[in-house]
GROMACS .gro file of C-alpha atoms in nm:
model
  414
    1UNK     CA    1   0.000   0.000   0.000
    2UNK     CA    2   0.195   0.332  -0.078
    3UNK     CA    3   0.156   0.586   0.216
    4UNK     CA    4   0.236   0.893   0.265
    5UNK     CA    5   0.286   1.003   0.626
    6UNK     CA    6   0.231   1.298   0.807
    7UNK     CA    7   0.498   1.518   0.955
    8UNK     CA    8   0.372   1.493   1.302
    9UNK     CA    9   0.454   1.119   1.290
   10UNK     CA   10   0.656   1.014   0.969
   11UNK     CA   11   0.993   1.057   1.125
   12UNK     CA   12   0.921   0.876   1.462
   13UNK     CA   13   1.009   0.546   1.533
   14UNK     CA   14   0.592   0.487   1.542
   15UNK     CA   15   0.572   0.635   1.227
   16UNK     CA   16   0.860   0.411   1.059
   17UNK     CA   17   0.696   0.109   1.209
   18UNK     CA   18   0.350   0.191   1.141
   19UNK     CA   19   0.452   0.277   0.730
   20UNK     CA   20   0.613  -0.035   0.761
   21UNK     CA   21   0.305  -0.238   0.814
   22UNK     CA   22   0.094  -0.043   0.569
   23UNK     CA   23   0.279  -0.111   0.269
   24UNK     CA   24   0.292  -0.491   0.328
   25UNK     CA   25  -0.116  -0.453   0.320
   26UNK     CA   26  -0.238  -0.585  -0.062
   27UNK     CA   27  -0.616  -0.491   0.071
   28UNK     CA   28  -0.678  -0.862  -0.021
   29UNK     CA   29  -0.972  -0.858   0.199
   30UNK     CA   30  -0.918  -1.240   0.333
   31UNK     CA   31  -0.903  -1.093   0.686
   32UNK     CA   32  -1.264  -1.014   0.702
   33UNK     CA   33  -1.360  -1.359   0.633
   34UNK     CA   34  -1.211  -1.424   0.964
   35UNK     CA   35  -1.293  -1.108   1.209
   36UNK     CA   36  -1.544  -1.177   1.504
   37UNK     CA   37  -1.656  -0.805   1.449
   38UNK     CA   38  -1.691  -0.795   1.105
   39UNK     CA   39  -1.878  -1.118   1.092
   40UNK     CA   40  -2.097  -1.003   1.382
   41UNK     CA   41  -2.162  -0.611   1.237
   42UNK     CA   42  -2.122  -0.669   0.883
   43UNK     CA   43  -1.923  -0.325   0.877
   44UNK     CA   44  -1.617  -0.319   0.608
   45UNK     CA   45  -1.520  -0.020   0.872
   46UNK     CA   46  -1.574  -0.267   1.158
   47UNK     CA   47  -1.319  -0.541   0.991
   48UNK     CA   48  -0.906  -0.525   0.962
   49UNK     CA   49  -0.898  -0.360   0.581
   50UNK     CA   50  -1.137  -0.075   0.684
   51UNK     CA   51  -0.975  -0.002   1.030
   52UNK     CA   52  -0.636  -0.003   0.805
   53UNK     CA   53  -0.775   0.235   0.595
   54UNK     CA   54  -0.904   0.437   0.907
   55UNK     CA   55  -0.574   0.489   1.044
   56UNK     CA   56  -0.392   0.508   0.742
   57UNK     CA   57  -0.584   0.802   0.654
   58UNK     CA   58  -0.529   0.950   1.031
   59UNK     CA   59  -0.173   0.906   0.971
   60UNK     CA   60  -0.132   1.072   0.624
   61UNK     CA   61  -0.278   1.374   0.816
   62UNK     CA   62  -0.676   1.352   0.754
   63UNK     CA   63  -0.875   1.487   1.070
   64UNK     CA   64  -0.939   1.192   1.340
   65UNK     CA   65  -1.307   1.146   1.420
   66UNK     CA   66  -1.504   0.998   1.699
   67UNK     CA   67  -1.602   0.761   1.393
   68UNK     CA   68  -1.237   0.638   1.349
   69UNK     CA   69  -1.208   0.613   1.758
   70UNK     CA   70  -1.506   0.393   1.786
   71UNK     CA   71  -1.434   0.124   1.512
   72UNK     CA   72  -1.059   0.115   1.694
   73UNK     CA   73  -1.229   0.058   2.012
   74UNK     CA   74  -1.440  -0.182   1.851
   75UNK     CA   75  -1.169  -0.392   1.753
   76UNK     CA   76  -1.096  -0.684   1.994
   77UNK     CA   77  -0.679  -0.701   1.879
   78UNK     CA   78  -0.792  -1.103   1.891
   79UNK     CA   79  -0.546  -1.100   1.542
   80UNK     CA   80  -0.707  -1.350   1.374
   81UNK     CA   81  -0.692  -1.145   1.103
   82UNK     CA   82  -0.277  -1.189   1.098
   83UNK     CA   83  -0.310  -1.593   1.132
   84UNK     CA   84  -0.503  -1.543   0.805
   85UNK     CA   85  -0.355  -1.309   0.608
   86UNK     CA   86  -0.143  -1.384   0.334
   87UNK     CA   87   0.136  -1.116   0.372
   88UNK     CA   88   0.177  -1.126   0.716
   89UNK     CA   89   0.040  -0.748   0.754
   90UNK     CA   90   0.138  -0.744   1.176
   91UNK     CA   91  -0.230  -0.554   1.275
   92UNK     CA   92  -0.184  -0.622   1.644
   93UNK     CA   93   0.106  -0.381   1.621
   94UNK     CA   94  -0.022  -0.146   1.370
   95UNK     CA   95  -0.375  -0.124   1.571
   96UNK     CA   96  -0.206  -0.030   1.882
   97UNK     CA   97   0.023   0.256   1.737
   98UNK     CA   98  -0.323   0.361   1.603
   99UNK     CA   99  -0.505   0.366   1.909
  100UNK     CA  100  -0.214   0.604   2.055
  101UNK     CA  101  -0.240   0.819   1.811
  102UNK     CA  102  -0.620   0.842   1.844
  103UNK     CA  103  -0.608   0.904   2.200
  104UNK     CA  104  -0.320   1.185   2.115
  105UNK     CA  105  -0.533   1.380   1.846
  106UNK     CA  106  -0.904   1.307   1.945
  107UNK     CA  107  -0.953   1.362   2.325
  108UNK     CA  108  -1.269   1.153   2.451
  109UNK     CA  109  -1.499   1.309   2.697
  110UNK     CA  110  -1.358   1.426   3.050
  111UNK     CA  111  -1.589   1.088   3.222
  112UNK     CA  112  -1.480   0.848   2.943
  113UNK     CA  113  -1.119   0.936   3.023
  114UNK     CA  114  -1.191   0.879   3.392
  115UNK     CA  115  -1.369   0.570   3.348
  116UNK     CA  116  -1.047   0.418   3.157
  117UNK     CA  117  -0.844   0.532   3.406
  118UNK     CA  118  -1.004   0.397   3.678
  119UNK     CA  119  -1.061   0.076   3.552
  120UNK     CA  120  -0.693   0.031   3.478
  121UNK     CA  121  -0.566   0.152   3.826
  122UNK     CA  122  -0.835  -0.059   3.975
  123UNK     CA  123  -0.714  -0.381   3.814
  124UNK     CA  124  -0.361  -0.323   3.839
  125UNK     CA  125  -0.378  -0.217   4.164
  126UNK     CA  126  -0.292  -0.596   4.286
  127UNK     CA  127  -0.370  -0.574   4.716
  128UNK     CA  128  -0.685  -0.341   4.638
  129UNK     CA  129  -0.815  -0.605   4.323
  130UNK     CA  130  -0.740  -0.881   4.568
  131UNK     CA  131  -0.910  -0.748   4.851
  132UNK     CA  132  -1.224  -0.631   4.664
  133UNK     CA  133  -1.214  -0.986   4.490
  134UNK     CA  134  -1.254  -1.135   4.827
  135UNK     CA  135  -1.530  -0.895   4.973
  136UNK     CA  136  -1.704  -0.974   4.668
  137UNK     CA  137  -1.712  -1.340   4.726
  138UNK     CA  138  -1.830  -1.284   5.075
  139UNK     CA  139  -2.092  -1.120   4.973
  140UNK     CA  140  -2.216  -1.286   4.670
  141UNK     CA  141  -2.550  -1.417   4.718
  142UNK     CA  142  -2.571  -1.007   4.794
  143UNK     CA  143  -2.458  -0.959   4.420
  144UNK     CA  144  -2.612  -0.955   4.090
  145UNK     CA  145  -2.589  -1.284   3.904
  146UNK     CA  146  -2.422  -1.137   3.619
  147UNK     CA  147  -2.178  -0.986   3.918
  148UNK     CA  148  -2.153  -1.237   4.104
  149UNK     CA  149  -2.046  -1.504   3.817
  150UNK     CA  150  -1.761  -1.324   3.731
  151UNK     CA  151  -1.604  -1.436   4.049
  152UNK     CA  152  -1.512  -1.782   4.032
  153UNK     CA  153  -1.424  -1.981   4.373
  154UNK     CA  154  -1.072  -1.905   4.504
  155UNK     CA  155  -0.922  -2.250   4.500
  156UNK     CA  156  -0.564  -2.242   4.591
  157UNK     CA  157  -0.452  -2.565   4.625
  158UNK     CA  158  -0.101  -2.643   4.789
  159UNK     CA  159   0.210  -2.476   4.627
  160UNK     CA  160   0.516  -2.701   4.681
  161UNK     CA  161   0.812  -2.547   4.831
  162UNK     CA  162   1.096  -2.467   4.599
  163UNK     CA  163   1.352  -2.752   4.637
  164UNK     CA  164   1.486  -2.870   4.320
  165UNK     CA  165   1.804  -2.778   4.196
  166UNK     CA  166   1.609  -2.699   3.832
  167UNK     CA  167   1.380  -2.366   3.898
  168UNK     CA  168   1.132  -2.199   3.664
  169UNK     CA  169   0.994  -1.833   3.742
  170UNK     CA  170   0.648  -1.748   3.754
  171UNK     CA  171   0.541  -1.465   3.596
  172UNK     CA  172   0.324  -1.324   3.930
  173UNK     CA  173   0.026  -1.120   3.750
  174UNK     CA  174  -0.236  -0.938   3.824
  175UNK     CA  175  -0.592  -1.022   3.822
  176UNK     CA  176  -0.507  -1.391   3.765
  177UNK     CA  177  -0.371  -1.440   4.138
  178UNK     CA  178  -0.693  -1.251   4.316
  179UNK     CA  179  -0.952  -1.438   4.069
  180UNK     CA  180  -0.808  -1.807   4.039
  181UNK     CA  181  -0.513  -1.855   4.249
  182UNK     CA  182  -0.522  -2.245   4.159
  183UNK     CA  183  -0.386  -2.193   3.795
  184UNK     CA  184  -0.003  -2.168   3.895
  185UNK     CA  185  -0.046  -2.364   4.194
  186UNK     CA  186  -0.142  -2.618   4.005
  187UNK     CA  187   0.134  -2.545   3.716
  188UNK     CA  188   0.374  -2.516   4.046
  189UNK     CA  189   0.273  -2.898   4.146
  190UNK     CA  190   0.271  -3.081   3.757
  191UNK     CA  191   0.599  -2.909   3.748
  192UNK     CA  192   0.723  -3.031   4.137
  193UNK     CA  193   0.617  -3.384   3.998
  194UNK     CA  194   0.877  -3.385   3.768
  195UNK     CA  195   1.180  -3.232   3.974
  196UNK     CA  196   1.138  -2.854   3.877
  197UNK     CA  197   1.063  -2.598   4.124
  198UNK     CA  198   0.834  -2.313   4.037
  199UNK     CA  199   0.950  -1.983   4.231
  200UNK     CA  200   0.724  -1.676   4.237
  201UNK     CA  201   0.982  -1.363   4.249
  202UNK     CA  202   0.912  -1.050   4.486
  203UNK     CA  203   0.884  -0.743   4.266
  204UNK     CA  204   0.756  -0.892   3.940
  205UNK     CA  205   0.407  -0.836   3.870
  206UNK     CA  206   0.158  -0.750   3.600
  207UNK     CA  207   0.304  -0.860   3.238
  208UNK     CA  208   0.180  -0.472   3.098
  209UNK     CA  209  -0.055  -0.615   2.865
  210UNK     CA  210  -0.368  -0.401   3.006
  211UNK     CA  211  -0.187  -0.100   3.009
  212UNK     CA  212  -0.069  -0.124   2.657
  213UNK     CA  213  -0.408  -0.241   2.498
  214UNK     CA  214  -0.532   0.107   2.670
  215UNK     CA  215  -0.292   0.293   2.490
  216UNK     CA  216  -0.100   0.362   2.815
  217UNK     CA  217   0.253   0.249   2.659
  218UNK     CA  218   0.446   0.437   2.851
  219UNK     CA  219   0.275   0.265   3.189
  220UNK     CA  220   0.298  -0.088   3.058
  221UNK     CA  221   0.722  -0.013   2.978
  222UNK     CA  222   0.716   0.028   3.365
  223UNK     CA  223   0.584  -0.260   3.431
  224UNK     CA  224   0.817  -0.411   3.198
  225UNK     CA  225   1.132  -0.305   3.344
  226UNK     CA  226   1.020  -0.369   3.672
  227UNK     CA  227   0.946  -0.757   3.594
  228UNK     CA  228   1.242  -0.782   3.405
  229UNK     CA  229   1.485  -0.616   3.730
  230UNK     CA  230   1.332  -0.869   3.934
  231UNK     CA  231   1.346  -1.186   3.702
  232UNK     CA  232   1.723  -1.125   3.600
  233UNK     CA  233   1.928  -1.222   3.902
  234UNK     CA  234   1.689  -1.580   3.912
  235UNK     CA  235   1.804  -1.581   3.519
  236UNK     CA  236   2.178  -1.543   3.591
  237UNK     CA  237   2.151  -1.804   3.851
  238UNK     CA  238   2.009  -2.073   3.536
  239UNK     CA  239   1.617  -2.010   3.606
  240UNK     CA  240   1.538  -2.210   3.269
  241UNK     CA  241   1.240  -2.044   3.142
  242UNK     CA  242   0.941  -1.794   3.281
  243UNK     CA  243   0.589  -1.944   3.265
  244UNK     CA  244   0.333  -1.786   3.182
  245UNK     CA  245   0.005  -1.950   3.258
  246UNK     CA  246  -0.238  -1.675   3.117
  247UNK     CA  247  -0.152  -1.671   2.701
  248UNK     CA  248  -0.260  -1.324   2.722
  249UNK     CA  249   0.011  -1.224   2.920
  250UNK     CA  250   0.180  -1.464   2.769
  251UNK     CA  251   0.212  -1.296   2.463
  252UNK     CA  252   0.326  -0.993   2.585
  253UNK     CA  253   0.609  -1.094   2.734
  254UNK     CA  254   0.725  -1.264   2.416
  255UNK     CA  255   0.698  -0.926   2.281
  256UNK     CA  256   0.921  -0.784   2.569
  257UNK     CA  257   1.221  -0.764   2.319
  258UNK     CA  258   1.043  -0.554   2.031
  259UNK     CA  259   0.853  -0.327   2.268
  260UNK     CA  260   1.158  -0.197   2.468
  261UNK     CA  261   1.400  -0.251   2.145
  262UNK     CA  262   1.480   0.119   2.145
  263UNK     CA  263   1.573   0.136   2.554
  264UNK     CA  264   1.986   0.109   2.583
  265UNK     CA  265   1.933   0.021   2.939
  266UNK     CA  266   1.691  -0.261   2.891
  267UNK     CA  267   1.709  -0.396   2.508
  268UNK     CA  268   1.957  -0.711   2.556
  269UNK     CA  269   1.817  -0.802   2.882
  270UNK     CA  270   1.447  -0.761   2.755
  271UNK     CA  271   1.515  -1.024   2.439
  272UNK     CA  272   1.635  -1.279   2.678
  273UNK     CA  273   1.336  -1.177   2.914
  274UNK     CA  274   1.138  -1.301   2.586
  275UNK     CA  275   1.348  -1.590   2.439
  276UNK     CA  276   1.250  -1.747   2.787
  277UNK     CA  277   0.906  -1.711   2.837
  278UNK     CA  278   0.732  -2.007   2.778
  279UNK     CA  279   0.325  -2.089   2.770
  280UNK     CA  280   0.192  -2.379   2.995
  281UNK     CA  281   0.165  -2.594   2.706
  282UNK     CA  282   0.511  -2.540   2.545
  283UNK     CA  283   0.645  -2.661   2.899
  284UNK     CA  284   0.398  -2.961   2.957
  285UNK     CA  285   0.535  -3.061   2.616
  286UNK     CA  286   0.840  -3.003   2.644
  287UNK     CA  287   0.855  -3.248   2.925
  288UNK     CA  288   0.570  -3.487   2.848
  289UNK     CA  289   0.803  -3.800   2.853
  290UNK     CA  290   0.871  -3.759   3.218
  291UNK     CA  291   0.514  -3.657   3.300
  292UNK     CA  292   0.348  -3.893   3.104
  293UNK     CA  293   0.412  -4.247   3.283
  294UNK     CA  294   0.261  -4.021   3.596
  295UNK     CA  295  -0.095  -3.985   3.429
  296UNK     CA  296  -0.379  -4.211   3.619
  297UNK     CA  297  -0.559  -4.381   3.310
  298UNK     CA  298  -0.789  -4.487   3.540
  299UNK     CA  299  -0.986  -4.213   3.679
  300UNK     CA  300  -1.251  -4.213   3.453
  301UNK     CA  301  -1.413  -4.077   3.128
  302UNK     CA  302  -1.440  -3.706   3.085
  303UNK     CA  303  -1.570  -3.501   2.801
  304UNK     CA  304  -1.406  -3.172   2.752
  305UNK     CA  305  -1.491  -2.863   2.492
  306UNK     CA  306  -1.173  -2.654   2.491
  307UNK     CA  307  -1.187  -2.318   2.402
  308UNK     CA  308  -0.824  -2.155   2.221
  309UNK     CA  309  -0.786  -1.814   2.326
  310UNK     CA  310  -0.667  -1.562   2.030
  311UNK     CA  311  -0.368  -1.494   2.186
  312UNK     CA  312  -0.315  -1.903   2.226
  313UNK     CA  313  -0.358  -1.956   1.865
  314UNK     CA  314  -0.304  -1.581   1.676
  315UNK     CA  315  -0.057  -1.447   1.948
  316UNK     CA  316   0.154  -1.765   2.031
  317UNK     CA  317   0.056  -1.956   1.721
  318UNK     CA  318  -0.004  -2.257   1.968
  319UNK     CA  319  -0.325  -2.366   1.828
  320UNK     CA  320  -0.423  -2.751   1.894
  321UNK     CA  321  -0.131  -2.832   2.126
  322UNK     CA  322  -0.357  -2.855   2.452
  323UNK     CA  323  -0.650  -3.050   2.269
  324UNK     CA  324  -0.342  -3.296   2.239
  325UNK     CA  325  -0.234  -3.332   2.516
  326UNK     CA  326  -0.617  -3.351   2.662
  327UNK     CA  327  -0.629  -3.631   2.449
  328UNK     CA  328  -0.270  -3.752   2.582
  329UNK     CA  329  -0.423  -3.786   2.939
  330UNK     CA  330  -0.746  -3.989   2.809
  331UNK     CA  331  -0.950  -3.731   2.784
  332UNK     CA  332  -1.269  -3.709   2.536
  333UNK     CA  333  -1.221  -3.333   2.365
  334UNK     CA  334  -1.563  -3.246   2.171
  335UNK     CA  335  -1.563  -3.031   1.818
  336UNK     CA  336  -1.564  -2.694   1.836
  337UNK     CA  337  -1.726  -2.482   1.534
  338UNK     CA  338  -1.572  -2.198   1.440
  339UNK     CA  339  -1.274  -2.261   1.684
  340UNK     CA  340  -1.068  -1.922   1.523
  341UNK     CA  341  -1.346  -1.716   1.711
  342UNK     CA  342  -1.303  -1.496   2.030
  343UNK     CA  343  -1.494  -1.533   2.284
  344UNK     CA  344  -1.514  -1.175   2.358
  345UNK     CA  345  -1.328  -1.133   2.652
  346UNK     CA  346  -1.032  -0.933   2.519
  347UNK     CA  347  -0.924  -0.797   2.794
  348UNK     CA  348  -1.082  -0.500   2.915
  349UNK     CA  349  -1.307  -0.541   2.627
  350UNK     CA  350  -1.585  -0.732   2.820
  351UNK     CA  351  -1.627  -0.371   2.990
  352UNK     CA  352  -1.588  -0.146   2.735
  353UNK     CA  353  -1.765  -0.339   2.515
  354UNK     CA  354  -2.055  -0.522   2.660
  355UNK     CA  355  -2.305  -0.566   2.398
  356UNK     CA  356  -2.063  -0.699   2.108
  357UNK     CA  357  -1.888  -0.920   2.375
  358UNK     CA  358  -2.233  -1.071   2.525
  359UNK     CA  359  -2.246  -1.147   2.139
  360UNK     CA  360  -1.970  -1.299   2.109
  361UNK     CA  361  -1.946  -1.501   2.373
  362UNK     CA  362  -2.342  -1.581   2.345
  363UNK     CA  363  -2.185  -1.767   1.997
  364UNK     CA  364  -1.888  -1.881   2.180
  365UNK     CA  365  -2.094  -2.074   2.449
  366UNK     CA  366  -2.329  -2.250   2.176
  367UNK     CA  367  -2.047  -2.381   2.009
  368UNK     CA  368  -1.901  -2.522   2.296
  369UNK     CA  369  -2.158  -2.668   2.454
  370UNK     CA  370  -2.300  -2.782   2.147
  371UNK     CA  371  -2.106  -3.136   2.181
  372UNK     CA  372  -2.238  -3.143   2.585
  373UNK     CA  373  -1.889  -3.142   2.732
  374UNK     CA  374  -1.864  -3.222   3.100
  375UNK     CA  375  -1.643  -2.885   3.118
  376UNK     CA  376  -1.558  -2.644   2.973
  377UNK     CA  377  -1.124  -2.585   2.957
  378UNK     CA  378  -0.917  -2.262   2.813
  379UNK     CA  379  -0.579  -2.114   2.866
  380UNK     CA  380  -0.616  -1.739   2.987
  381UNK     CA  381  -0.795  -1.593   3.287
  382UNK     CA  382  -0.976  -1.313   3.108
  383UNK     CA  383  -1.160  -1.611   2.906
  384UNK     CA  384  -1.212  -1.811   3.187
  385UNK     CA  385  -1.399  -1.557   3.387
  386UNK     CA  386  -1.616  -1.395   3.031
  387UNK     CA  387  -1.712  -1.784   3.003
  388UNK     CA  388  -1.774  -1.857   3.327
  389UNK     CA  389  -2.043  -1.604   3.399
  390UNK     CA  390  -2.286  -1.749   3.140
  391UNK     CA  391  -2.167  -2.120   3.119
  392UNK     CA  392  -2.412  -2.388   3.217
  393UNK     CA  393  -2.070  -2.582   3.322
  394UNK     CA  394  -1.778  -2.585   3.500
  395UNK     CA  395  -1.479  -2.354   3.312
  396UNK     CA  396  -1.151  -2.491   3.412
  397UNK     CA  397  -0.748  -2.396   3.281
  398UNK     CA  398  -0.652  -2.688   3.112
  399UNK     CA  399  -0.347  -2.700   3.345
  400UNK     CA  400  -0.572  -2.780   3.648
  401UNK     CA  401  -0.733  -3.108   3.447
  402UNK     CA  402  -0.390  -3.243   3.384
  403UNK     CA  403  -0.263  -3.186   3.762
  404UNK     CA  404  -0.615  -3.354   3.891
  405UNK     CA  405  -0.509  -3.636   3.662
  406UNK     CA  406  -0.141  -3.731   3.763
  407UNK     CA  407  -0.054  -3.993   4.056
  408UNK     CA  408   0.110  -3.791   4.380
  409UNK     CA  409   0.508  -3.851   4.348
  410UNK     CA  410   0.615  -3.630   4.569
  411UNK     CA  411   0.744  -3.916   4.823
  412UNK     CA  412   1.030  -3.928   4.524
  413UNK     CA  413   1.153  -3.586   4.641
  414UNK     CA  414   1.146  -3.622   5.046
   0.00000   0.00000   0.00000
């Protein structure tokens, strides 16, 4: 696509990397075959090729609307648009360099900028999330049922105590650990079966993902540095890889190298930050020939619907790894139609957008429950709470199936 950009941005490094990505666009139009939004609205401006065009035009120097800021909003960055498209046009990247420059040149309304605000410094606030995730439990028969599902039971579940001489890091979080604290518990134990401690370092925290889907990049680079200060004397000492059992963080800190490329101070240590970081199923595989004699074949059949998060399959380009490994630990994994699909989650998007993500997940849910799984299993927090407040079953991390299933060892390690 030839492009012409404006002075205010052409010789920035957003503006170099944002031309970049518009001239590898051939306005093919195979990404609308595959966007939940355009398929839902039926709104060329409302699909990747006419959001391109939208900020595209914004960057060239055309006035920026309210009309270009609500089909950006409207967009769930669930990049299934990249897995299809043909010349590998990066739109996660370009979308969010848009969405800065938006919020730059088209201020919203005084409450709509408060309301962002707040509902970032309320979620990454970790003690105050945690705290008002655990008065909401208390009182939730006091709570709307739409409020009140979104808060699913706080099973822990034991954490081992680090003592094997082979140590992972856990990236620490921050929703995750108020709303499910039994995800890396469990990754902590399935891990502790196999003689690898997980450790949880003081001073890491949330991956920045929130932050920079807000358009707050300069917050989320904190958050960056700060995870990657207090994961790099573990890595010196031969930590072998940070887990990451939420793909949605997961996929930001595989992007730790490119988003901090241009910081002196941080650039070296921030690609080896991301040549480490490994999703819950790249590990399990990675070490399925010591966990696999540990699975107990015999506790029965159970029929689960799994449900890929984007950022599983379009982020990490993991797609169908768990369903084998389900299968691996004789497990009965139901079709899912239109598997490519978000669920609407998105992040924050479940918020900000409630009526196309009630959609979306409305279509999500029927799909899934279509083959009448005993349970319901993803890979990322944010999808595990959208689906959970409408489910009529369980909705489980995958991670906590295959812990449930393998024999107690730990006698090996006393």
């Amino acid at each position: 696509m030839e492009t012409h950009l404006a002075d205010f941005i052409k010789d920035t490094a957003q503006g170099r990397e944002a031309e970049s990505i518009l001239r590898a666009c051939v306005h093919c139009g195979f990404c609308t075959a595959t966007c939940p939004t355009y398929l839902l609205l039926g709104d060329e401006l409302d699909g990747p090729r006419g959001r391109i065009y939208l900020m595209k035009q914004m960057m060239e120097g055309e006035p920026v609307t309210t009309r270009t800021q609500l089909h950006l909003d409207r967009c769930l960055t669930c990049r299934s648009c990249e897995t299809t498209c043909p010349s590998g046009v990066r739109y996660g990247r370009l979308v969010e360099i848009g969405r800065e420059v938006v919020e730059r040149r088209a201020l919203r309304p005084r409450a709509e900028r408060a309301r962002r605000w707040l509902l970032r410094k309320s979620l990454l606030a970790r003690p105050l999330f945690g705290f008002a995730a655990a008065t909401g439990r208390l009182a939730r028969p006091l709570l709307p049922r739409s409020l009140a599902a979104k808060l699913p039971d706080a099973r822990r579940g034991a954490w081992p105590r680090p003592r094997h001489a082979r140590r992972m890091l856990a990236l620490h979080g921050c929703v995750q650990p108020a709303l499910a604290p039994s995800i890396d518990a469990a990754m902590a134990r399935v891990l502790d079966r196999i003689g690898i401690s997980l450790v949880r370092v003081p001073g890491s925290g949330c991956c920045g993902a929130l932050s920079q889907h807000l358009s707050a990049a300069e917050e989320a680079r904190r958050f960056m540095r700060a995870n990657i200060d207090a994961w790099w004397p573990e890595i010196e000492r031969g930590a072998e890889a940070i887990v990451v059992t939420a793909t949605g963080c997961g996929v930001q800190v595989t992007e730790y190298g490119e988003l901090l490329r241009d910081e002196p101070a941080y650039a070296e240590r921030a690609r080896r930050v991301a040549a480490l970081a490994r999703d819950t199923v790249e590990v399990v595989a990675a070490h399925w020939k010591g966990l696999a004699p540990l699975v107990a074949m015999d506790r029965g059949a159970e029929r689960v619907a799994f449900h890929a998060p984007c950022t599983l399959q379009h982020g990490l380009k993991l797609g169908g790894r768990v369903e084998e490994i389900l299968r691996a630990i004789g497990m009965e994994v139901a079709p899912v139609a239109d598997a490519h699909l978000c669920c609407g989650s998105a992040g924050t998007y479940s918020i900000l957008q409630p009526e196309l993500s009630k959609k979306l997940r409305a279509n999500k849910l029927a799909a899934l429950e279509a083959g009448r799984p005993d349970v319901i299993a993803t890979a990322n927090i944010g999808c595990l709470t959208h689906l959970s407040a409408a489910a009529g079953r369980p909705v489980r991390h995958w991670i906590e199936l295959l812990d449930a299933r393998l024999r107690d060892v730990a006698w090996r390690w006393r």
